[in-house]
mmCIF file of C-alpha atoms and ligand atoms in Angstrom:
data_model
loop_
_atom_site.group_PDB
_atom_site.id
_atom_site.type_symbol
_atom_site.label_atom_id
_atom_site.label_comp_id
_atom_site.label_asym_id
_atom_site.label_seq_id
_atom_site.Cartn_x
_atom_site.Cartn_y
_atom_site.Cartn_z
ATOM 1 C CA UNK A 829 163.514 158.669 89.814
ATOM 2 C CA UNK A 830 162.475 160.012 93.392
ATOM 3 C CA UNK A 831 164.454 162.554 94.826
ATOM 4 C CA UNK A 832 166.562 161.897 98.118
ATOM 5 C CA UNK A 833 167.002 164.417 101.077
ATOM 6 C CA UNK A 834 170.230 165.169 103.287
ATOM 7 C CA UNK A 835 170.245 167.355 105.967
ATOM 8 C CA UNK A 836 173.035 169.234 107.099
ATOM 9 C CA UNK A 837 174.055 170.980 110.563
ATOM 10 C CA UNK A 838 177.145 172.652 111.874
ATOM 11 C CA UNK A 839 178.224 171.693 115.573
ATOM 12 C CA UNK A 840 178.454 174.813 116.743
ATOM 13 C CA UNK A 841 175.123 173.393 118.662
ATOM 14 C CA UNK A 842 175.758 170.803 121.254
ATOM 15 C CA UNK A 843 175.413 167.223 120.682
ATOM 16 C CA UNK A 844 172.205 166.864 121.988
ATOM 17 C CA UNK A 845 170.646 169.398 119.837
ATOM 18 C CA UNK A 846 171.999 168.054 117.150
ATOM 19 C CA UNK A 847 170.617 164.370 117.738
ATOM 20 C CA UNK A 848 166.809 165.980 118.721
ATOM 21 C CA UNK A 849 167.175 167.586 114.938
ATOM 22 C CA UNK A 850 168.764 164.393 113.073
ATOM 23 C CA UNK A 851 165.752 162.016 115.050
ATOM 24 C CA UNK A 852 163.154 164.849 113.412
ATOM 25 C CA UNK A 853 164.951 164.844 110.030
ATOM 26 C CA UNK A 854 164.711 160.793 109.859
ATOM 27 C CA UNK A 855 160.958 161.003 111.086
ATOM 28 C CA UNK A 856 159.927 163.732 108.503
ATOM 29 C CA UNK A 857 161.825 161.485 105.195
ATOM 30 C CA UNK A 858 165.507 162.826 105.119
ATOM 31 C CA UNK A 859 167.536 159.746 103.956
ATOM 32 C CA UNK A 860 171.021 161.163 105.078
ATOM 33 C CA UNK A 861 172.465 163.393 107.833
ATOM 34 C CA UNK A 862 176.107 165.746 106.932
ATOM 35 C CA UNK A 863 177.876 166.665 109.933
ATOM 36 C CA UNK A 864 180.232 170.111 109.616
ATOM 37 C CA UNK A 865 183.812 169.799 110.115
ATOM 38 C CA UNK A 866 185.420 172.840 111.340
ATOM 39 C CA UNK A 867 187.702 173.360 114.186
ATOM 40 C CA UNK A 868 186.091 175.896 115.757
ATOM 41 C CA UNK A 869 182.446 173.769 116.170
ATOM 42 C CA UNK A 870 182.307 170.686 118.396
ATOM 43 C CA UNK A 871 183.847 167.669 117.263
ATOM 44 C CA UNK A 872 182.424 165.653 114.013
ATOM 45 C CA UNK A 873 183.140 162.241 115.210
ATOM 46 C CA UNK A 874 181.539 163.053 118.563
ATOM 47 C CA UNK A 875 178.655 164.721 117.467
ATOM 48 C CA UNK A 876 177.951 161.782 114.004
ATOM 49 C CA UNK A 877 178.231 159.520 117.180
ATOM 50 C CA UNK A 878 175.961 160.644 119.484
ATOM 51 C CA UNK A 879 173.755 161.226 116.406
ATOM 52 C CA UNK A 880 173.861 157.529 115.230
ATOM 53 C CA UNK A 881 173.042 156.184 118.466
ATOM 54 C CA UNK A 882 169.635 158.595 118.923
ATOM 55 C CA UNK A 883 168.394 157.529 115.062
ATOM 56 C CA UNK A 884 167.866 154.168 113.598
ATOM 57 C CA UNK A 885 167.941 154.140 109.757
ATOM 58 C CA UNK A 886 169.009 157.751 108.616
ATOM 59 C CA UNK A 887 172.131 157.714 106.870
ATOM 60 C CA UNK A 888 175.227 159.920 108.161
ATOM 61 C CA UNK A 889 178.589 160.716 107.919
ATOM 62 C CA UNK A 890 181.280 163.972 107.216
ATOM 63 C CA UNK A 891 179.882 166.850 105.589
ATOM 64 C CA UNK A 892 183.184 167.076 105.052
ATOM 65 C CA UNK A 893 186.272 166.522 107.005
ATOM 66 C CA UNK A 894 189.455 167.337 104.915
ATOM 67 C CA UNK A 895 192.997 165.717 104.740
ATOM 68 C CA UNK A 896 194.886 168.419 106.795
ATOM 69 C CA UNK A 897 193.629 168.676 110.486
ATOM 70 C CA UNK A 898 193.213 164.555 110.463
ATOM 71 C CA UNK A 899 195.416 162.465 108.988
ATOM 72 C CA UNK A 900 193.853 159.729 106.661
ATOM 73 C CA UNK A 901 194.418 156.793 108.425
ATOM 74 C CA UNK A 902 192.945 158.682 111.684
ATOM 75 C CA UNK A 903 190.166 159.572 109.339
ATOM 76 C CA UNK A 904 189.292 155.922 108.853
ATOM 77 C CA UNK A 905 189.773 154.968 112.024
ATOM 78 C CA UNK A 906 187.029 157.084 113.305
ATOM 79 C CA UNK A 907 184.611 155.955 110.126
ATOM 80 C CA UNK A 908 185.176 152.748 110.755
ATOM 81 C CA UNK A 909 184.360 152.940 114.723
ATOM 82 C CA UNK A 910 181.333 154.626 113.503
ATOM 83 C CA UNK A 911 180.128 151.939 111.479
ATOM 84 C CA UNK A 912 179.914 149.930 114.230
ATOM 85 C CA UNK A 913 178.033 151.938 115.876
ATOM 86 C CA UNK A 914 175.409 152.106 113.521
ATOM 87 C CA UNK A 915 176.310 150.006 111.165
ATOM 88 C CA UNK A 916 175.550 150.207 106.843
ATOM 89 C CA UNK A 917 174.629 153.820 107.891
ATOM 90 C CA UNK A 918 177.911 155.453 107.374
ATOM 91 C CA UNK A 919 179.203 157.257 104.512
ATOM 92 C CA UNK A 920 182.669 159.216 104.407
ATOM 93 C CA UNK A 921 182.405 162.929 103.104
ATOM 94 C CA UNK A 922 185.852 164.665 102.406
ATOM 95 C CA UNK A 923 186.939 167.766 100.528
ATOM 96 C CA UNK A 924 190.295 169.829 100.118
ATOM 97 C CA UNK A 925 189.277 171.444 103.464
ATOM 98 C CA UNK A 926 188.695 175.619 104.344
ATOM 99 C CA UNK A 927 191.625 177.576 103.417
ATOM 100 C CA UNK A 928 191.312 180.107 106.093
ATOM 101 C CA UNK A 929 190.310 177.519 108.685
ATOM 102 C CA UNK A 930 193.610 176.054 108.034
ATOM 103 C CA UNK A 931 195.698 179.432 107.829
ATOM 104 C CA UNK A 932 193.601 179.669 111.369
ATOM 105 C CA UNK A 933 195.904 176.873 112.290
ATOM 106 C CA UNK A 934 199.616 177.350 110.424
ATOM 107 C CA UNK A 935 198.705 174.609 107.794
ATOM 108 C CA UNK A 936 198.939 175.015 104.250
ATOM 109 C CA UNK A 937 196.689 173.464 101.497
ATOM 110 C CA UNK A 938 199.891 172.072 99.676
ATOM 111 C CA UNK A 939 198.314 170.080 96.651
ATOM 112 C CA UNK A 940 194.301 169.697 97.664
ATOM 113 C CA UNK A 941 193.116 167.642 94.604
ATOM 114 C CA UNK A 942 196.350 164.910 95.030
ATOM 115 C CA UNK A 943 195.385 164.818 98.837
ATOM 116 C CA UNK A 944 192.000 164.151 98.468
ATOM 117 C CA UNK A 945 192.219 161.701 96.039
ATOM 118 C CA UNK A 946 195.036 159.745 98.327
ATOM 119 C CA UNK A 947 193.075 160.352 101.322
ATOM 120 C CA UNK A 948 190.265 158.498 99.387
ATOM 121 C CA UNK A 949 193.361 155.640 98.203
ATOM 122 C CA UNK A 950 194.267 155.142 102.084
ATOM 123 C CA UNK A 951 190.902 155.168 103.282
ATOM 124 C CA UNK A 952 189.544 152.449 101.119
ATOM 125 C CA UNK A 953 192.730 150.349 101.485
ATOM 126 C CA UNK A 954 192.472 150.447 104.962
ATOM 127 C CA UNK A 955 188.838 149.454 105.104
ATOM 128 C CA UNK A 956 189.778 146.270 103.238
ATOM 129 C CA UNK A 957 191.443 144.916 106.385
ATOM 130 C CA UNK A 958 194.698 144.721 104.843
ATOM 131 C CA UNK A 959 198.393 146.021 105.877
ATOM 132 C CA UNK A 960 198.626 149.111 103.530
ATOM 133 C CA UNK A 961 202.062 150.690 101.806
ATOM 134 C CA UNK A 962 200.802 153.668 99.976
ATOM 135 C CA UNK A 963 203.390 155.535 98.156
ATOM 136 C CA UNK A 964 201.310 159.123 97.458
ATOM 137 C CA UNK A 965 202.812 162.817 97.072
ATOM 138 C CA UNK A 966 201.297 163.979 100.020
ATOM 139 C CA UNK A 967 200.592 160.952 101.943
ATOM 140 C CA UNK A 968 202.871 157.590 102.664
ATOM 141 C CA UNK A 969 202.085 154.240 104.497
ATOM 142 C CA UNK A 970 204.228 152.138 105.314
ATOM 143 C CA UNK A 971 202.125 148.631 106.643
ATOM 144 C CA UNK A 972 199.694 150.254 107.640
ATOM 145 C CA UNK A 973 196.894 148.134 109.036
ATOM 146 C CA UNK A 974 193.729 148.020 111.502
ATOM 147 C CA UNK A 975 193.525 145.473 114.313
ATOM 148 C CA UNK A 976 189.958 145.017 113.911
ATOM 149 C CA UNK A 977 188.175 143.972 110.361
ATOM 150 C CA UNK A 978 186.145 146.823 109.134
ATOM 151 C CA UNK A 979 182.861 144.765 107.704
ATOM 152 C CA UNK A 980 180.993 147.185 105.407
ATOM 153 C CA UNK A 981 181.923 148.635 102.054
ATOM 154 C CA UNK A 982 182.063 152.554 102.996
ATOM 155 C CA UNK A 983 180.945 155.234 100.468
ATOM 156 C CA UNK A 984 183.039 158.150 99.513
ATOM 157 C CA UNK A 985 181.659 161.577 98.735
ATOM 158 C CA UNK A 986 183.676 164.139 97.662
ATOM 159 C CA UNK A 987 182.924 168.026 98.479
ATOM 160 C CA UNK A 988 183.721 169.789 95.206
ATOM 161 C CA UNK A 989 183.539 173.272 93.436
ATOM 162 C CA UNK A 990 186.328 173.428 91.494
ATOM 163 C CA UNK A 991 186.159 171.754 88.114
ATOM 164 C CA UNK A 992 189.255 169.441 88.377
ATOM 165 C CA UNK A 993 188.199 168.097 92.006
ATOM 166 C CA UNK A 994 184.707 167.849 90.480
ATOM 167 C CA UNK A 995 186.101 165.476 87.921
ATOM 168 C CA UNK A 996 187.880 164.021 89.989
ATOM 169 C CA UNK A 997 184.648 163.232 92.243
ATOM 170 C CA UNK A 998 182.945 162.390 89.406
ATOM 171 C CA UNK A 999 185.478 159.439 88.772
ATOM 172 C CA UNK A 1000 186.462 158.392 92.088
ATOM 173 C CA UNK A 1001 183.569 158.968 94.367
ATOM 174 C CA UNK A 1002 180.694 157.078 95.437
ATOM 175 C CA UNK A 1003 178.921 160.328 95.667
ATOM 176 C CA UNK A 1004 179.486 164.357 94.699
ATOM 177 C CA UNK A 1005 178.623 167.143 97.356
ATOM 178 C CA UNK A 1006 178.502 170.823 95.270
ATOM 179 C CA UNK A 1007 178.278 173.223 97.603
ATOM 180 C CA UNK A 1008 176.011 175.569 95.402
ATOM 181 C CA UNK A 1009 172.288 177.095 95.380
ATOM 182 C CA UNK A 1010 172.110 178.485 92.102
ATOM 183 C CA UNK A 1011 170.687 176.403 89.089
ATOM 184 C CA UNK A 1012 173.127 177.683 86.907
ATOM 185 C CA UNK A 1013 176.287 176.238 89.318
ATOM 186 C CA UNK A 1014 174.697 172.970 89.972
ATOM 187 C CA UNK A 1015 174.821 172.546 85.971
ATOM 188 C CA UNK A 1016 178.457 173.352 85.415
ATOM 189 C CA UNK A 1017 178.906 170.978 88.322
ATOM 190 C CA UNK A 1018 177.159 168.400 87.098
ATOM 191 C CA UNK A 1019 178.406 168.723 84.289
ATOM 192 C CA UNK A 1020 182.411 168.259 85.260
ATOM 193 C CA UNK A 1021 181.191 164.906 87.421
ATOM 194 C CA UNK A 1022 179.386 163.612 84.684
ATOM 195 C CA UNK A 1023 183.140 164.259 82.608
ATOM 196 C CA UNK A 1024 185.083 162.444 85.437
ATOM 197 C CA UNK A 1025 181.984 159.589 85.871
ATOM 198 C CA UNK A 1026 182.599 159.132 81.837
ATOM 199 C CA UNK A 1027 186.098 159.049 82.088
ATOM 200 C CA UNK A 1028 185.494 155.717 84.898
ATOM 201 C CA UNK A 1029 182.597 154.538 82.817
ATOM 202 C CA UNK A 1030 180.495 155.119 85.390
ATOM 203 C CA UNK A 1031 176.779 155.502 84.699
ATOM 204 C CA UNK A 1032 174.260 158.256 86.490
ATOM 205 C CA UNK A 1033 173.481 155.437 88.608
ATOM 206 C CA UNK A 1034 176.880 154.811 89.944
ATOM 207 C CA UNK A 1035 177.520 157.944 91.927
ATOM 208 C CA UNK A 1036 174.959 160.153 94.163
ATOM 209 C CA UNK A 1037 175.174 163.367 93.024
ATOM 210 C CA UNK A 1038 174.217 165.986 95.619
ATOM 211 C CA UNK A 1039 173.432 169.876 95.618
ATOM 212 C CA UNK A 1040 174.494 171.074 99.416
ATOM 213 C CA UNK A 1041 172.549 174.484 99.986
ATOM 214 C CA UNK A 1042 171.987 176.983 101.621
ATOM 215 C CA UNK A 1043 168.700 176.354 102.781
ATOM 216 C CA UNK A 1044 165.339 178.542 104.226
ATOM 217 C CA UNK A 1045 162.128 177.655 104.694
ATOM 218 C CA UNK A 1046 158.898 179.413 106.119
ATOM 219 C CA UNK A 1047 155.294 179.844 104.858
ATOM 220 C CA UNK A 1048 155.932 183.826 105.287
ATOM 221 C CA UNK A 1049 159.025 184.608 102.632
ATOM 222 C CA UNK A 1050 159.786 187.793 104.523
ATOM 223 C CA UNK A 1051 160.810 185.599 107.789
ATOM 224 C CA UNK A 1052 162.385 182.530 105.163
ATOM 225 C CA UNK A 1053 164.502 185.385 103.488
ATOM 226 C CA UNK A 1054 165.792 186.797 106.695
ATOM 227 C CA UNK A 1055 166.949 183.892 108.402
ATOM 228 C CA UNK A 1056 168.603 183.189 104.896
ATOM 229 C CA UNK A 1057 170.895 186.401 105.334
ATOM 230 C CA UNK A 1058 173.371 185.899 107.411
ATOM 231 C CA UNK A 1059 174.263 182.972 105.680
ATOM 232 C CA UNK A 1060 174.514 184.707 102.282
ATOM 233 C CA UNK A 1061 175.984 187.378 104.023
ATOM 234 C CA UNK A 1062 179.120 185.053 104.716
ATOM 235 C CA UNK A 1063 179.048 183.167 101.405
ATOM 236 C CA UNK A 1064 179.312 186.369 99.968
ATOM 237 C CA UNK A 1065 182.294 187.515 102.010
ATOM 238 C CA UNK A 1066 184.240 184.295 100.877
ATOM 239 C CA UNK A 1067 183.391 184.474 97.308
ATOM 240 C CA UNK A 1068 185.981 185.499 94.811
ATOM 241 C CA UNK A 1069 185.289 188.149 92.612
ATOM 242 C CA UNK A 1070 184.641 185.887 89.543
ATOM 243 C CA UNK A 1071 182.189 184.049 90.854
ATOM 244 C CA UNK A 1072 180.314 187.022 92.292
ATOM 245 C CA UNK A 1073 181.251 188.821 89.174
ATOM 246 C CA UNK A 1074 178.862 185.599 87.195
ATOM 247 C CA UNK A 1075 175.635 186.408 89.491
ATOM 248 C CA UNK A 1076 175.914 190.131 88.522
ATOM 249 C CA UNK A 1077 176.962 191.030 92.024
ATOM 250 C CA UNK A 1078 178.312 194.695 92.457
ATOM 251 C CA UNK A 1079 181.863 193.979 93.464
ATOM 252 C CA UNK A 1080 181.904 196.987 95.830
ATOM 253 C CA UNK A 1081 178.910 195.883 97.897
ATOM 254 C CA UNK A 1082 180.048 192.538 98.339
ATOM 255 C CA UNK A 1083 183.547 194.523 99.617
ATOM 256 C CA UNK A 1084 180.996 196.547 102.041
ATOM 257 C CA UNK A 1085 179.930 192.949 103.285
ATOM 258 C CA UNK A 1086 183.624 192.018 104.043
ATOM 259 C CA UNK A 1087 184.606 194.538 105.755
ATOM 260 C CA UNK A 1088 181.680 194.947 107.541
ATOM 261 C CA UNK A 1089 181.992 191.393 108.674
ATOM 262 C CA UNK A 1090 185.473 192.173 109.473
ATOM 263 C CA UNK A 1091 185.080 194.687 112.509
ATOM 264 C CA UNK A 1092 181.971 192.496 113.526
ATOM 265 C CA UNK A 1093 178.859 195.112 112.036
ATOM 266 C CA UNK A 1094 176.591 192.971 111.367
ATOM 267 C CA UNK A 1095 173.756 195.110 111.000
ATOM 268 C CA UNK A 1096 175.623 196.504 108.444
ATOM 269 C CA UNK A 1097 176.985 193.540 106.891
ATOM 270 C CA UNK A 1098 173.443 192.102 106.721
ATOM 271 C CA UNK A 1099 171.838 195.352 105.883
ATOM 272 C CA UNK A 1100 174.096 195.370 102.512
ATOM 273 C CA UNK A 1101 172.685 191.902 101.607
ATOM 274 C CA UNK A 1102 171.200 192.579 97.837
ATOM 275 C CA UNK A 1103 167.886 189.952 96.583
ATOM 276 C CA UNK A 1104 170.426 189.178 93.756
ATOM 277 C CA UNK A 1105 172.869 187.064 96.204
ATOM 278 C CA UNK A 1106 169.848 185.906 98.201
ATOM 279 C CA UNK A 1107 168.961 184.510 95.031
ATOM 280 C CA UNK A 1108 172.689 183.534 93.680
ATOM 281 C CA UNK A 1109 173.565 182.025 96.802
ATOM 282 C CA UNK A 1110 170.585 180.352 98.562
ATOM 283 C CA UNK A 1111 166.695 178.098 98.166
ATOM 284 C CA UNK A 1112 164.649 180.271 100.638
ATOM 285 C CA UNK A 1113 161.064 181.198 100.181
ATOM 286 C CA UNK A 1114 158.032 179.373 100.772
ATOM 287 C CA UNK A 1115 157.245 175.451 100.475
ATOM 288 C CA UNK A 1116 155.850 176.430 97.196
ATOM 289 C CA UNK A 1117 158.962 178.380 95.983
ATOM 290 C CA UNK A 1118 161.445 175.877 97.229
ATOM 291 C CA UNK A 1119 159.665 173.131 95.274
ATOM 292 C CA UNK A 1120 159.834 175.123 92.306
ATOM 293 C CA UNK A 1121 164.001 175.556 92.817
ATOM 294 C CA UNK A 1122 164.242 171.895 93.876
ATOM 295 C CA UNK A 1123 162.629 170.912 90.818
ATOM 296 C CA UNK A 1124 164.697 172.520 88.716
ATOM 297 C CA UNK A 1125 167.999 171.025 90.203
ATOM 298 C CA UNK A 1126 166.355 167.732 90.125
ATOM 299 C CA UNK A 1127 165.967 168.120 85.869
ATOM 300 C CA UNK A 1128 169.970 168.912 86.182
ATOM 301 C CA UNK A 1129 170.802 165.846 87.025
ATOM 302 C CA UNK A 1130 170.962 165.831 91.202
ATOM 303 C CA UNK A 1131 170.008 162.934 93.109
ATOM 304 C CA UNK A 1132 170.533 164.003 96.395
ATOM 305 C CA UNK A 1133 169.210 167.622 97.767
ATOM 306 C CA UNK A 1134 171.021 168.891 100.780
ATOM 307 C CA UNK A 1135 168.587 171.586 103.149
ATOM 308 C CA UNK A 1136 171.983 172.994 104.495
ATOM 309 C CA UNK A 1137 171.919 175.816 107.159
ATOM 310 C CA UNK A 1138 170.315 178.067 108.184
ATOM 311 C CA UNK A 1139 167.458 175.537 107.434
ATOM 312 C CA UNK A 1140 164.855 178.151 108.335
ATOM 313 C CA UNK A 1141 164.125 180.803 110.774
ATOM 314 C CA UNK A 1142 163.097 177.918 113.271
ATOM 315 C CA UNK A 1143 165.033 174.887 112.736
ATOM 316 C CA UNK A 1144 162.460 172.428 114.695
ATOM 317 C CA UNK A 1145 159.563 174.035 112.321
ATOM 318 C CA UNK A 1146 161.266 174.062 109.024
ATOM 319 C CA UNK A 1147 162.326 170.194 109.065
ATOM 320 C CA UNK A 1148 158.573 169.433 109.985
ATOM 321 C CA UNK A 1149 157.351 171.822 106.915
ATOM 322 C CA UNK A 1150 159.862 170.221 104.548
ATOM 323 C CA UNK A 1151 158.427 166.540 105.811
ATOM 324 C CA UNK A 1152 154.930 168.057 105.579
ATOM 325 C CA UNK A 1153 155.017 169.731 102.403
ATOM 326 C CA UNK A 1154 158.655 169.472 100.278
ATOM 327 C CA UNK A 1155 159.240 166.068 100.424
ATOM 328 C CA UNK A 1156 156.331 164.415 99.575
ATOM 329 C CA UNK A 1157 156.049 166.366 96.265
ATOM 330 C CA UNK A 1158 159.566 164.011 95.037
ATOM 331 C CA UNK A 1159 158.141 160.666 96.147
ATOM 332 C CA UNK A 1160 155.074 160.784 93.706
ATOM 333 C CA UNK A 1161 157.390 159.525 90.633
HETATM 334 N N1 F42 B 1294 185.134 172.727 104.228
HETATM 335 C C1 F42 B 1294 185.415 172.594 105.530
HETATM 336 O O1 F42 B 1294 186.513 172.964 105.986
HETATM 337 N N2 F42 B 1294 184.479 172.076 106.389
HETATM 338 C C2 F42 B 1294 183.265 171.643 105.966
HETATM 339 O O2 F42 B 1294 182.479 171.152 106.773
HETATM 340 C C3 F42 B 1294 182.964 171.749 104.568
HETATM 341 C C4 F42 B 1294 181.758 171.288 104.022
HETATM 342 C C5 F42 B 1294 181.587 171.246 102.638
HETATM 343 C C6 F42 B 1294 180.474 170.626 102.072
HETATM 344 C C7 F42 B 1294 180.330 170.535 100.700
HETATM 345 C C8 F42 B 1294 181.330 171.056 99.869
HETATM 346 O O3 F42 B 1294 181.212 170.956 98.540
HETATM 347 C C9 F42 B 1294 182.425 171.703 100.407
HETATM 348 C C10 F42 B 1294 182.585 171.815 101.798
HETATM 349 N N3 F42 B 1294 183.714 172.406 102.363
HETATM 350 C C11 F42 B 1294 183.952 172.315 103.727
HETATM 351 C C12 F42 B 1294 184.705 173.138 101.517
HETATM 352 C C13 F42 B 1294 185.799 172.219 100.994
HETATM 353 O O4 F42 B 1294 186.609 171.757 102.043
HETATM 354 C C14 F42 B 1294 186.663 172.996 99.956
HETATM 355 O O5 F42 B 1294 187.220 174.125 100.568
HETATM 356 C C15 F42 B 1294 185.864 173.436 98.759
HETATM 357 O O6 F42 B 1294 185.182 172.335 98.234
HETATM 358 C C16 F42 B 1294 186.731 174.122 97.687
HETATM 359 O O7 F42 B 1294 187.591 173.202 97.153
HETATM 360 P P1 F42 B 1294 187.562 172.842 95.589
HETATM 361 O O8 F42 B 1294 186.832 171.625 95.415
HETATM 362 O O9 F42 B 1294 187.145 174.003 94.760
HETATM 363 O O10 F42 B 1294 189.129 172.627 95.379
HETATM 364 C C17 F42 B 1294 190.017 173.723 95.410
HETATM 365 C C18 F42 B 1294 190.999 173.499 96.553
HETATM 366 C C19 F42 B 1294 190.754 173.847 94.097
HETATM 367 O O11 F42 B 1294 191.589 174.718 93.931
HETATM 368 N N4 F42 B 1294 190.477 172.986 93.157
HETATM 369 C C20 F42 B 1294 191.079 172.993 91.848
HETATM 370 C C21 F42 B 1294 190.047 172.471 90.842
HETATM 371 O O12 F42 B 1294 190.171 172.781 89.656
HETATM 372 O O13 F42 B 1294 189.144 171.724 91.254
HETATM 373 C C22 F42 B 1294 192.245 172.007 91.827
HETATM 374 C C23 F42 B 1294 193.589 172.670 91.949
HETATM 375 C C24 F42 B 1294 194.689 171.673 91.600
HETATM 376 O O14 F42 B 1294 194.690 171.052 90.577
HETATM 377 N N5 F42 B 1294 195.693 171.532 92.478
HETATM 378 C C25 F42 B 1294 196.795 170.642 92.254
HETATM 379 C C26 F42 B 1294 196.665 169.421 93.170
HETATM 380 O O15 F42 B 1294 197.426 168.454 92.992
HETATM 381 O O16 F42 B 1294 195.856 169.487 94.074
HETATM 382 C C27 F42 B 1294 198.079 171.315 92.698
HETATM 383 C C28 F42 B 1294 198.333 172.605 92.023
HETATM 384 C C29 F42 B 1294 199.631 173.249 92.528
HETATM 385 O O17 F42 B 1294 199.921 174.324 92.050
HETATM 386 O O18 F42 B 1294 200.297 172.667 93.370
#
């Protein structure tokens, strides 16, 4: 089975910029486009929007938006517009949403795995067209309904690290984003889909299973591996100790990162960056070396691999070497 490419960008570009990348990434072979959600960036709606418009076949949607900053029926409001705007191109991508983006903002994560999974109830009820009384823990309709007729079946993908909203992804979703690098991740990931997808009877075929990276690519590694560190540098920051504690990551260097981050030293935040979390937390290297990591996610079981940020140390020249060179190398079978 071939392999199919997503893209993602954060909107902290403008809209513009955005579009000019996502019209690249459908001419060089990406099948699907993720959009950021994150108060702080420009808005996802308006950015997917102005995206769909510039592109004609790529697929797009949340990459993902989360129950708490927009309600659920809001949230299929705005998928739904979208659809007409471009439409059997849209896909819905939701997860329990970024703890301290929310503290950011006075809201609490309350019960994330029962609010995604009713966010996903509400959402698909509403798409049906009909008036919608939805008795959830978190969430309650009461007749709700849409004064338009939504006219394409949407598909859900849930963003997922933690086993139990894995599962549940695994059972509910159309599709699985794992926001994870590391082969070793992607595999316990896998496997806790493939344990909800069982649970549904749902075969490998049923739900798109993608690995959301973080992504660098450039023919020198040197310049690949730098533009990969400020990423990692931030992944690292936000890890718990377990899971930095399962990469062999010295606790107290990752604490150096924090802080560092923390009073806004970045040289020294960066400068702290070890090859081990490069290599825990990110695909960067040359074509030839990303080939060789894609690879071996593809034998895990993913369907769908996500080039997430920082895509490469130019954005522009890393989506044309991926077309060039990545790509074609998971069409041949
Ligand atoms: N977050 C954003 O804010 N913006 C983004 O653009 C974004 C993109 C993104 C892409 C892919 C991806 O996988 C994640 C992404 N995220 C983004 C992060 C996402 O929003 C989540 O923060 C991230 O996926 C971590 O969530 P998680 O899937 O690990 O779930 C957490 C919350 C968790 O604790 N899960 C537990 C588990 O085992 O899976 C479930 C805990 C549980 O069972 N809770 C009970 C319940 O009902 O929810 C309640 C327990 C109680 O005590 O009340």
């Amino acid at each position: 089975m071939s392999l199919k490419f997503g893209i993602e960008f954060v909107p902290k570009e403008a809209y513009w910029k955005i579009s000019a990348y996502a019209i690249l990434a459908e001419n060089n072979g990406f099948s699907n486009l993720w959009i950021t959600d994150h108060f702080g960036n420009r808005n996802v709606y308006v950015t997917l929007a102005a995206a769909a418009i510039f592109t004609n076949k790529i697929t797009f949607g949340t990459g993902v938006t989360n129950p708490w900053m927009i309600n659920p029926v809001i949230t299929a409001q705005a998928i739904a517009s979208l659809d007409e705007l471009a439409p059997g191109r849209v896909v819905l991508g939701i997860g329990a949403g970024d703890k301290t983006t929310l503290e950011a903002v006075g809201m609490e994560m309350g019960k994330p795995l029962a609010a995604v999974k009713e966010t996903i109830d509400i959402f698909r009820d509403l798409m049906s067209g009909e008036s919608v009384a939805y008795q959830g823990t978190v969430f309650k309709t009461a007749g709700a309904k849409f004064n338009f007729k939504p006219k394409n079946k949407i598909p859900v993908y849930v963003g997922a690290q933690g086993p139990k909203m894995l599962e549940m992804a695994g059972k509910v979703g159309d599709g699985v984003l794992i926001n994870a690098s590391h082969p070793s991740d992607i595999e316990y990931a896998v496997k806790m889909a493939n344990e909800g997808m069982k649970q549904a009877g749902k075969t490998a075929s049923d739900v798109d299973i993608a690995a959301y990276t973080s992504f660098s690519v450039n023919e020198d590694m040197k310049k690949a591996i730098k533009a990969a560190t400020p990423v990692v540098a931030f992944i690292v920051a936000g890890s718990p100790p377990p899971v930095l504690e399962k990469h062999g990551i010295n606790l107290a260097k990752a604490d150096e990162i924090r802080a560092a981050l923390k009073v806004g030293d970045f040289g020294k935040a960066l400068g702290a960056v070890t090859p081990e979390m490069i290599n825990a937390f990110s695909i960067c290297g040359t074509p030839d070396m990303c080939i060789e990591k894609i690879a071996e996610l593809k034998k895990i079981g993913i369907s769908q691999f996500v080039v997430g940020s920082p895509v490469g140390p130019n954005v522009k020249a890393a989506i044309d070497l991926i077309g060039a060179k990545i790509i074609p190398q998971f069409n041949k079978d």
